[in-house]
CSV table of C-alpha atoms and ligand atoms in Angstrom, one decimal:
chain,number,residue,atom,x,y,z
M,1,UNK,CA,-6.5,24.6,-4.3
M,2,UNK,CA,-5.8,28.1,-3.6
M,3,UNK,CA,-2.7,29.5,-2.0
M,4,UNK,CA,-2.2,31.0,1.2
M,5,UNK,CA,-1.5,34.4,0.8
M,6,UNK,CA,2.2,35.6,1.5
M,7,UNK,CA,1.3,38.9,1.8
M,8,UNK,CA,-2.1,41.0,3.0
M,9,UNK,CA,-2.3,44.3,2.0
M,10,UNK,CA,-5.0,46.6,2.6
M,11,UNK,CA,-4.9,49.2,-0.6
M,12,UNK,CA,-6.2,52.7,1.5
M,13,UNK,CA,-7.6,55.3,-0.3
M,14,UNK,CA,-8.1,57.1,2.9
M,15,UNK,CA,-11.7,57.6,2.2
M,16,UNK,CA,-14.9,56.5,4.3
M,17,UNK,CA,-14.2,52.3,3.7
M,18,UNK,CA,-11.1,51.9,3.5
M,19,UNK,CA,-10.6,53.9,7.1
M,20,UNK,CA,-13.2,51.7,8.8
M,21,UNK,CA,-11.1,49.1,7.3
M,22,UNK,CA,-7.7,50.0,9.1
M,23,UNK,CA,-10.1,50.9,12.3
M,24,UNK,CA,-11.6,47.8,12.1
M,25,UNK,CA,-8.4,45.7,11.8
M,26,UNK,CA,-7.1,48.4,14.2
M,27,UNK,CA,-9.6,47.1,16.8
M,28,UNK,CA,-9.2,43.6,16.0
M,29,UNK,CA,-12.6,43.0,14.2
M,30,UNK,CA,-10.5,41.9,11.6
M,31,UNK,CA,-7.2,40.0,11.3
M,32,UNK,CA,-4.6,42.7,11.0
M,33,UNK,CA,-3.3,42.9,7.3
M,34,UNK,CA,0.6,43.4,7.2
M,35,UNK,CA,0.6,46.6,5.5
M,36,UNK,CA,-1.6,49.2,4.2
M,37,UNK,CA,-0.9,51.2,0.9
M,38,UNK,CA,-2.2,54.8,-0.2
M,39,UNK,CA,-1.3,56.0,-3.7
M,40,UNK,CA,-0.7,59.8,-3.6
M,41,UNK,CA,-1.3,61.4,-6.7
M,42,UNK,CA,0.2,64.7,-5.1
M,43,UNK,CA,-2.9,66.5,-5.7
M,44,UNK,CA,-4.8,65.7,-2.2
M,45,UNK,CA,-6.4,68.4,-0.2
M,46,UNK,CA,-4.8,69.6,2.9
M,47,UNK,CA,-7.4,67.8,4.9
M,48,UNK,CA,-7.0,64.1,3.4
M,49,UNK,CA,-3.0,64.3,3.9
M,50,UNK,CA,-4.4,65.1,8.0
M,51,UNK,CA,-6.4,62.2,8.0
M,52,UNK,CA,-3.6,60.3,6.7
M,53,UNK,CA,-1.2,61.5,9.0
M,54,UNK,CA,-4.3,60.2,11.6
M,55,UNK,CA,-4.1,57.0,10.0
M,56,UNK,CA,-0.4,56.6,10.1
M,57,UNK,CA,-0.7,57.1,14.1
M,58,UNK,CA,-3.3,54.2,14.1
M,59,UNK,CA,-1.3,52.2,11.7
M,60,UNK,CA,1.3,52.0,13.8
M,61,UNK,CA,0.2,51.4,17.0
M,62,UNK,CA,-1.5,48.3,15.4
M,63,UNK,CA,1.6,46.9,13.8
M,64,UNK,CA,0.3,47.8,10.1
M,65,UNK,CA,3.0,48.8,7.9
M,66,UNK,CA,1.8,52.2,6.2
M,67,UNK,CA,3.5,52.7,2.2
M,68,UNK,CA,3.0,55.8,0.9
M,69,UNK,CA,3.6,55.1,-2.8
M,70,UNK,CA,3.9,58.1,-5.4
M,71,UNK,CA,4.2,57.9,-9.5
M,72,UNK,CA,4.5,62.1,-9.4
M,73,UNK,CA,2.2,65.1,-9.1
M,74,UNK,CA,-0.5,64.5,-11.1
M,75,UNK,CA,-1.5,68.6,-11.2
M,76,UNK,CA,2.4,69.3,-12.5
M,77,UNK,CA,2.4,66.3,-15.4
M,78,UNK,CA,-1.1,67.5,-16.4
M,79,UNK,CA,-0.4,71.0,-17.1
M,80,UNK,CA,3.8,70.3,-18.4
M,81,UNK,CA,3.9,70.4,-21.9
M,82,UNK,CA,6.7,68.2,-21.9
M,83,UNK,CA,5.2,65.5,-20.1
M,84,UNK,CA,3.6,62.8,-21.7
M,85,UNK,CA,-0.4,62.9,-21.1
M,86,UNK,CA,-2.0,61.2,-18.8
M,87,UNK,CA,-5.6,61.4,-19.4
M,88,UNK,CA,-8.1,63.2,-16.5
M,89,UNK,CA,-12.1,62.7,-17.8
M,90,UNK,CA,-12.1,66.8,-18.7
M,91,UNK,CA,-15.5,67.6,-19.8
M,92,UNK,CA,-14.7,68.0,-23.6
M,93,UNK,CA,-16.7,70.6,-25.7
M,94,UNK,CA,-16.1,69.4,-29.2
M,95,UNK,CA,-15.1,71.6,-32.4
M,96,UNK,CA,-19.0,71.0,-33.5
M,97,UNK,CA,-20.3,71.9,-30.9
M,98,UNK,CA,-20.9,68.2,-29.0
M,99,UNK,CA,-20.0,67.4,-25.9
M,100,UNK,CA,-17.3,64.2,-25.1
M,101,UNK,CA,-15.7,63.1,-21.9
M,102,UNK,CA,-11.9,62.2,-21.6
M,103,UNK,CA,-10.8,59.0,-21.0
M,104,UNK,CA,-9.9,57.8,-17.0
M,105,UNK,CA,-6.7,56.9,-17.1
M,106,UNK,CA,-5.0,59.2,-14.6
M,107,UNK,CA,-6.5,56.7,-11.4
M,108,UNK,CA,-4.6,53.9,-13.5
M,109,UNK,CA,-1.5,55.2,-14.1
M,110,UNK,CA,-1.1,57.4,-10.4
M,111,UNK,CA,-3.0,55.0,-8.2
M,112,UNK,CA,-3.6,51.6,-9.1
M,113,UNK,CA,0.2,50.9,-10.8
M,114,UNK,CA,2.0,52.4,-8.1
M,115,UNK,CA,0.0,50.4,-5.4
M,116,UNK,CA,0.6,47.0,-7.8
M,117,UNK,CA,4.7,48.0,-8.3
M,118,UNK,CA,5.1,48.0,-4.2
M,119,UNK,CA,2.6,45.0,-3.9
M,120,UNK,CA,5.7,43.2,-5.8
M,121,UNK,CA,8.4,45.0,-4.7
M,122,UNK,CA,7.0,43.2,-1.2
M,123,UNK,CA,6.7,40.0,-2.2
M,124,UNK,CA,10.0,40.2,-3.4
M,125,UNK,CA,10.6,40.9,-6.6
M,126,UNK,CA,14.0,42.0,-7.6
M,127,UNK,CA,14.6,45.9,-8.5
M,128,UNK,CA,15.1,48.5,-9.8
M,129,UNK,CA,11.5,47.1,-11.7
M,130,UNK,CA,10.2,44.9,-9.7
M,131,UNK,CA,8.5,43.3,-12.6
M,132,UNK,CA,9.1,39.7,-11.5
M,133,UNK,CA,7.3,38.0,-8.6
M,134,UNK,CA,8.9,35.0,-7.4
M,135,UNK,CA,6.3,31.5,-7.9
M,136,UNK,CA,4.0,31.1,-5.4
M,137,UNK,CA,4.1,34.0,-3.9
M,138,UNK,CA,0.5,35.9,-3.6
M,139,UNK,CA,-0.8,39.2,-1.9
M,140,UNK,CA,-4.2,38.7,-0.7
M,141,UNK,CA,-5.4,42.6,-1.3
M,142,UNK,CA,-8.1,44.4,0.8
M,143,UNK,CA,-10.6,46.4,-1.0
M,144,UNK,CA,-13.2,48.8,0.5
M,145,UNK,CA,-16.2,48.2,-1.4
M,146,UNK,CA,-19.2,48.3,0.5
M,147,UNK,CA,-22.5,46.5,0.1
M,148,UNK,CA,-24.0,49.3,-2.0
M,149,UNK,CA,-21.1,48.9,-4.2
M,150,UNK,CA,-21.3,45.3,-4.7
M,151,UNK,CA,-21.8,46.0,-8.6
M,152,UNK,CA,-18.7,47.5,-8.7
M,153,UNK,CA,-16.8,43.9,-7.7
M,154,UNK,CA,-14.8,42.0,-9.9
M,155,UNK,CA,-14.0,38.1,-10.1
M,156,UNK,CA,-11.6,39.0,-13.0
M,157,UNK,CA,-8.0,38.5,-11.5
M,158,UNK,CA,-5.7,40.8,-13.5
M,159,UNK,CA,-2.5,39.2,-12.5
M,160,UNK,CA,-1.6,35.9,-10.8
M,161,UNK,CA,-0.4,37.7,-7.4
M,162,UNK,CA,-2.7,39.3,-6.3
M,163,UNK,CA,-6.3,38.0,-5.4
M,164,UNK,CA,-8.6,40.0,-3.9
M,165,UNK,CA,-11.0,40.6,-0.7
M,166,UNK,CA,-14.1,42.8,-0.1
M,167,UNK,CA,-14.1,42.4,4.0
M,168,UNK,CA,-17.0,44.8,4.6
M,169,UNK,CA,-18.9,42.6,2.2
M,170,UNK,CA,-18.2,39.5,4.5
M,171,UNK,CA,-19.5,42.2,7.1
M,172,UNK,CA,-22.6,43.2,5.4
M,173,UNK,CA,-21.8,47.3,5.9
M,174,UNK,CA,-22.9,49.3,3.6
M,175,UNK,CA,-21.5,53.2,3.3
M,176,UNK,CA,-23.5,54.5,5.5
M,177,UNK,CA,-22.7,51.8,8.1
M,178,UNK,CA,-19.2,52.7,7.7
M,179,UNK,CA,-20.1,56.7,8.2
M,180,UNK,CA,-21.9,55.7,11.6
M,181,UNK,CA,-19.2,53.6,13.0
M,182,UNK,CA,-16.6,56.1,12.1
M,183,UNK,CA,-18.1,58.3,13.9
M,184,UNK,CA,-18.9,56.5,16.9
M,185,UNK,CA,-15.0,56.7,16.8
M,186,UNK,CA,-14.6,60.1,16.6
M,187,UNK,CA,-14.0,59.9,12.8
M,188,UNK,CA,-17.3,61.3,11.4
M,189,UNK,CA,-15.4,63.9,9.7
M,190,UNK,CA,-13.8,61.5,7.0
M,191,UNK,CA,-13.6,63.0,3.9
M,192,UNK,CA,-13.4,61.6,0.4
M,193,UNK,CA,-10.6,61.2,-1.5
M,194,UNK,CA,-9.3,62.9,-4.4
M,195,UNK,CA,-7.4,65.2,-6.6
M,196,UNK,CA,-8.4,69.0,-5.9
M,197,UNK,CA,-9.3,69.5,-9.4
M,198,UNK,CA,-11.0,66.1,-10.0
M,199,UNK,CA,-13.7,66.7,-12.7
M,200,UNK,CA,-15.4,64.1,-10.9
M,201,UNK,CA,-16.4,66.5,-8.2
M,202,UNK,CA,-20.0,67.4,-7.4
M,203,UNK,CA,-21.5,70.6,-7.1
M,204,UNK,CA,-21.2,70.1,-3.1
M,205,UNK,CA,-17.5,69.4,-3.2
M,206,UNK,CA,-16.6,72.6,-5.9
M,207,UNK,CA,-18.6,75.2,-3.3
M,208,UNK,CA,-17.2,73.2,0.1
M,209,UNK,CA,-13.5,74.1,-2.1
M,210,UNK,CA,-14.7,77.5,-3.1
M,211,UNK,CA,-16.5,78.6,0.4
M,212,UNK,CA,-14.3,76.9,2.9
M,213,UNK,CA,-10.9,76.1,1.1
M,214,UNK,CA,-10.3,79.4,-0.8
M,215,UNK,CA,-6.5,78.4,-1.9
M,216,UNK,CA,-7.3,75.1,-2.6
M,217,UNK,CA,-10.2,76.6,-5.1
M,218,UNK,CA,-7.7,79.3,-6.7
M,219,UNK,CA,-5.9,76.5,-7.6
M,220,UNK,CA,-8.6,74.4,-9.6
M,221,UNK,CA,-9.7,77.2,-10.9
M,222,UNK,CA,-6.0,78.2,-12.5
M,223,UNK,CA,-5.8,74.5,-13.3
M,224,UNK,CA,-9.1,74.5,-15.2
M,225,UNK,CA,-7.5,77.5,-17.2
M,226,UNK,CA,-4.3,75.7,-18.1
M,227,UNK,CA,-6.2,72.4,-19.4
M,228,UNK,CA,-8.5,74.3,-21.9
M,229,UNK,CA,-6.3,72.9,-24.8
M,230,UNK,CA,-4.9,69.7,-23.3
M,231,UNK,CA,-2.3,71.0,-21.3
M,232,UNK,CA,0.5,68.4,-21.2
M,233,UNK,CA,2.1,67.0,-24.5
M,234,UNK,CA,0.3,63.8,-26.3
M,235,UNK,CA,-2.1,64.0,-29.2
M,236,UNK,CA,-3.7,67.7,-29.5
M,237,UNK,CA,-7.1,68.3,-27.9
M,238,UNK,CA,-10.2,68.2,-30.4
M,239,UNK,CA,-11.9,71.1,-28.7
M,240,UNK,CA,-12.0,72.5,-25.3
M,241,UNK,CA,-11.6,70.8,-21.6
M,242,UNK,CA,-13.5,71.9,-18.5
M,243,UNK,CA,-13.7,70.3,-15.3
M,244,UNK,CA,-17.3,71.4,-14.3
M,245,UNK,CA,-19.8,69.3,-16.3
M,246,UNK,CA,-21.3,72.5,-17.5
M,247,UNK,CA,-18.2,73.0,-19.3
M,248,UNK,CA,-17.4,76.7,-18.8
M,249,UNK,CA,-15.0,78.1,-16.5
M,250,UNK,CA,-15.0,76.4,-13.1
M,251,UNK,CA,-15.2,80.1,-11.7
M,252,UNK,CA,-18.3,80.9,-13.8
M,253,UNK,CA,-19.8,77.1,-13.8
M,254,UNK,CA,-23.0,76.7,-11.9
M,255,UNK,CA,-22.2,75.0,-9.1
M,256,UNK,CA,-24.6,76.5,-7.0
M,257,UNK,CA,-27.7,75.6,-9.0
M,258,UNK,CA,-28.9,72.5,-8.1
M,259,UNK,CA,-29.2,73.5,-4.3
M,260,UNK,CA,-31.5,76.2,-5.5
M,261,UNK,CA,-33.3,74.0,-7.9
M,262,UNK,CA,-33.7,71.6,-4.6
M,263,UNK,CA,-35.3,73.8,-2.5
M,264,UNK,CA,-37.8,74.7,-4.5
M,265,UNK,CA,-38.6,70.7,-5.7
M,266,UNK,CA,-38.1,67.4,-3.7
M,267,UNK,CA,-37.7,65.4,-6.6
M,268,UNK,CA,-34.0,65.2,-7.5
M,269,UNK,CA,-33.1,62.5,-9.6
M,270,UNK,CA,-30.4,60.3,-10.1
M,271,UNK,CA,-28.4,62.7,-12.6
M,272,UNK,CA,-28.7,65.6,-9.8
M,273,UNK,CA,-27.4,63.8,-7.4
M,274,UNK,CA,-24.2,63.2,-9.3
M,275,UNK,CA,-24.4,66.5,-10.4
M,276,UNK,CA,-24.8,68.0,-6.4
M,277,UNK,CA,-22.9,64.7,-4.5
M,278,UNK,CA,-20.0,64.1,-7.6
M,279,UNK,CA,-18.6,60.5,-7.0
M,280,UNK,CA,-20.1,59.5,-3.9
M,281,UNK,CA,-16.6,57.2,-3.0
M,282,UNK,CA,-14.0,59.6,-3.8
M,283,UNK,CA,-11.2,58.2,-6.4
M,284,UNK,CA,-10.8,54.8,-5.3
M,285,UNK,CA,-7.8,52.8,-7.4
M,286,UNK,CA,-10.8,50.0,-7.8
M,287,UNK,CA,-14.2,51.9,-8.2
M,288,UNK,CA,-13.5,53.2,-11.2
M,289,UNK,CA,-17.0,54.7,-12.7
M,290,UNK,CA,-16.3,55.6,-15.7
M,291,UNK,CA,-14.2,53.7,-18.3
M,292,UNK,CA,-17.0,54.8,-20.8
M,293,UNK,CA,-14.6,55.8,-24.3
M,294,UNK,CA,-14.0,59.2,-25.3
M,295,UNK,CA,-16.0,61.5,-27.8
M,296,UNK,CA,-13.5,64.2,-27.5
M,297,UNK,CA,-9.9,62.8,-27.8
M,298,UNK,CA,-8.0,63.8,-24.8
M,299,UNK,CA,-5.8,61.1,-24.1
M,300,UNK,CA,-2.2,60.3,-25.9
C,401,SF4,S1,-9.2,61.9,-8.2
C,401,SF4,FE1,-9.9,62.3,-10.3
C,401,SF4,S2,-8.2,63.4,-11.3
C,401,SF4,FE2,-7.4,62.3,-9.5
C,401,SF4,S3,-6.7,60.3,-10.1
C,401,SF4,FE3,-8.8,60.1,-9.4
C,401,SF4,S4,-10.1,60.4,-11.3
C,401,SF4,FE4,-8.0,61.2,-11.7
């Protein structure tokens, strides 16, 4: 028989589903969960913090608790040579000449463990760790995956408080669904979410940084130069990391080639639309994409 949840939490990544998620509970759609979470990896651009600062307002007048849960700065413990690595996928160019990708498990360690510490620091388990959660007591946890995504959803339940739910799956709204209705609401200007220097970025997001966010860009661009070799302390780099995919300098990397290349042919396949769109989600703590293992060792 399954338990009733002590606990709903919506996990909010602040990007395109899990905003029409608040909204929707907002407007009473959907049951109001008792408390939303976003995981700040300290990196966000200027214009996700707004949103969230949006979102807080909404929050608030709904009744939604909003945690803003940290482990750190994710751009400072990257490039500290006395901090212990947390691994970013860099585009790896090997010593032979190969290419490799680095592991994923910055989105792990800065999103999804912060959001599961305060997940059982609320149901009430006893600091300063909150390791423990008292029997019986179960978060029911909100996940924005759309009906594109279903591939992307998991029966596997990684601990025993926390189950989870796909409500714009029950809703059958798929992202584009979710981009109409936003901005029906005057929120069609949702962005995604996710570090500044995410290699995961598409071509689309590095020029909207370069073109329209020029201090946001010098600072990719200086963090692509400190990561060449690794950057923070953990097992040395084989080779070289980038974060463009071409895997030169993010201020020499293409980025404005596929564009080009589109104009003059329709046909774009699959790998350029990753290449032009990057992850089309933004980082969420449960869409992982990658998980693929390393050819170039980047990770402690
Ligand atoms: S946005 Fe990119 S760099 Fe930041 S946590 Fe997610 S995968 Fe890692």
């Amino acid at each position: 028989m399954a338990i009733a949840p002590t606990l709903t939490a919506l996990s909010l990544g602040a990007g395109v589903q899990s905003t029409t998620l608040l909204l929707l509970a907002a407007e009473g759609v959907l049951p109001r969960p008792d408390v939303a979470i976003f995981a700040d990896t300290g990196w966000e651009p200027a214009a996700v913090y707004a949103q969230l600062d949006r979102l807080a307002d909404v929050a608030r007048a709904a009744g939604i608790e909003l945690h803003r849960v940290s482990k750190g700065n994710l751009r400072a413990a990257a490039t500290d040579p006395a901090h212990r690595y947390a691994s970013v996928p860099y585009f790896i160019r090997n010593p032979d000449g190969s290419n490799g990708i680095g592991r994923r498990q910055c989105t792990s360690e800065y999103k999804l463990a912060p959001i599961t510490r305060k997940v059982r620091e609320l149901l009430g388990a006893n600091p300063p760790a909150f390791r423990r959660v008292p029997a019986g007591r179960v978060c029911e946890q909100w996940i924005g995956f759309s009906t594109d995504e279903i591939g992307r959803v998991s029966d596997r339940r990684r601990v025993k408080y926390l189950t989870n739910r796909y409500p714009l799956l029950d809703l059958g709204m798929s992202r584009k669904d979710c981009q109409r209705w936003l901005a029906a609401r005057g929120w069609g200007d949702t962005v995604k979410s996710a570090c500044i220097g995410c290699p995961f970025h598409g071509n689309r997001a590095w020029r909207d940084l370069r073109d329209n966010h020029p201090g946001e860009w010098v600072d990719a661009v200086a963090f692509d130069a400190a990561i060449r070799n690794g950057g923070a302390r953990g097992s040395s780099l084989r080779g070289t990391a980038y974060l463009h995919a071409s895997r030169v300098p993010l201020d020499q990397a293409p980025i404005d080639r596929i564009t080009r290349a589109e104009r003059r042919d329709d046909q774009v396949d699959l790998f350029d639309v990753l290449a032009e769109e990057g992850d089309p989600d933004g980082c969420s703590p449960y869409g992982c994409r990658s998980g693929t293992p390393t050819q170039g060792r980047a990770a402690a």
